[in-house]
Amino acid sequence: MASGFFALLDDIAAIMDDVAAMTKITTKKTAGILGDDLAVNAEKASGFISSREIPVLWAITKGSMLNKIIILPLAFLLSAFIPWAVILILILGGLYLAYEGAEKIYEFIVPHPKEVTVNLKKDLTKDELLDLETSKIKSAVVTDFILSVEIVIIALGSVVNEPIVTQVIVVSIVALIATIGVYGIVALIVRMDDLGLKFISKSNGKSGFLFGLGTFLVKALPIIIRSLSVIGTIALLLVAGGIFVHNIEFMHHVLEQIPSILRDFIVGLAAGAVCLLLVNGVKLLLPSKKNKH
């Protein structure tokens, strides 16, 4: 009896070692998506009045957790019964990531009409403010759903050949890290300017350490959000390129003479450019809404 119990403990310890190792590897592979997730949500969670930033962010976080609860069981069912579908979805997700990254670069280079954004800090009635907040929360949760699918599938693709128990534990841990880690950092980012203003208010005049630190935090917030957007775009292309190189047979030896990080970026950018051309071509062929009226 005792020997059987200790053998069970030894098996559990071995599984935990495998889980720890696979979680580390999988988290690295999903880091690019987490960077883009962070950039997107930092942008969507900013712009509210100070007292509403954390409640709105908490509402988005709860929506993100619900997304994971919906996605994870479906992903595990696919892995258990039709594992080839995980690779297929992974490649389709890579195409989406490549397209998104290429589109961001295209929009940066080519002039286009700017999206009209609503400033939630201006004077609004309580009902108007609630409606606008609800709209932004829904938009953020939908975006999170898409990114969550990508995170879960990339994580699952990394452990698809492992036992189902290992898959469930590793992917669930990565999903939890994605939610708590990303939204925890977003909470710190969106409160930077408020913390900076508090430091400025506590400083003596327009000099001193607190004033300098407060001014730095206030000015750094928009720079950090823009920087995250750039980093997230590069990360999207790197992750997409890595998906194609490692999961499509004929691409294993493409540009293998150059560093892998550069190869992944080039492959991701090339695939994104092709997807962008196809999507824009279809948009040109389809009748616009204006022409229908």
Coordinates of C-alpha atoms in Angstrom, one line a residue, residues 196-204:
G196 CA 2.0 61.0 -11.8
L197 CA -0.5 63.8 -11.0
K198 CA -0.6 62.8 -7.4
F199 CA 3.2 63.1 -7.2
I200 CA 3.0 66.5 -8.9
S201 CA 0.4 67.7 -6.4
K202 CA 2.5 66.6 -3.5
S203 CA 5.7 68.3 -4.8
N204 CA 6.8 71.7 -3.7

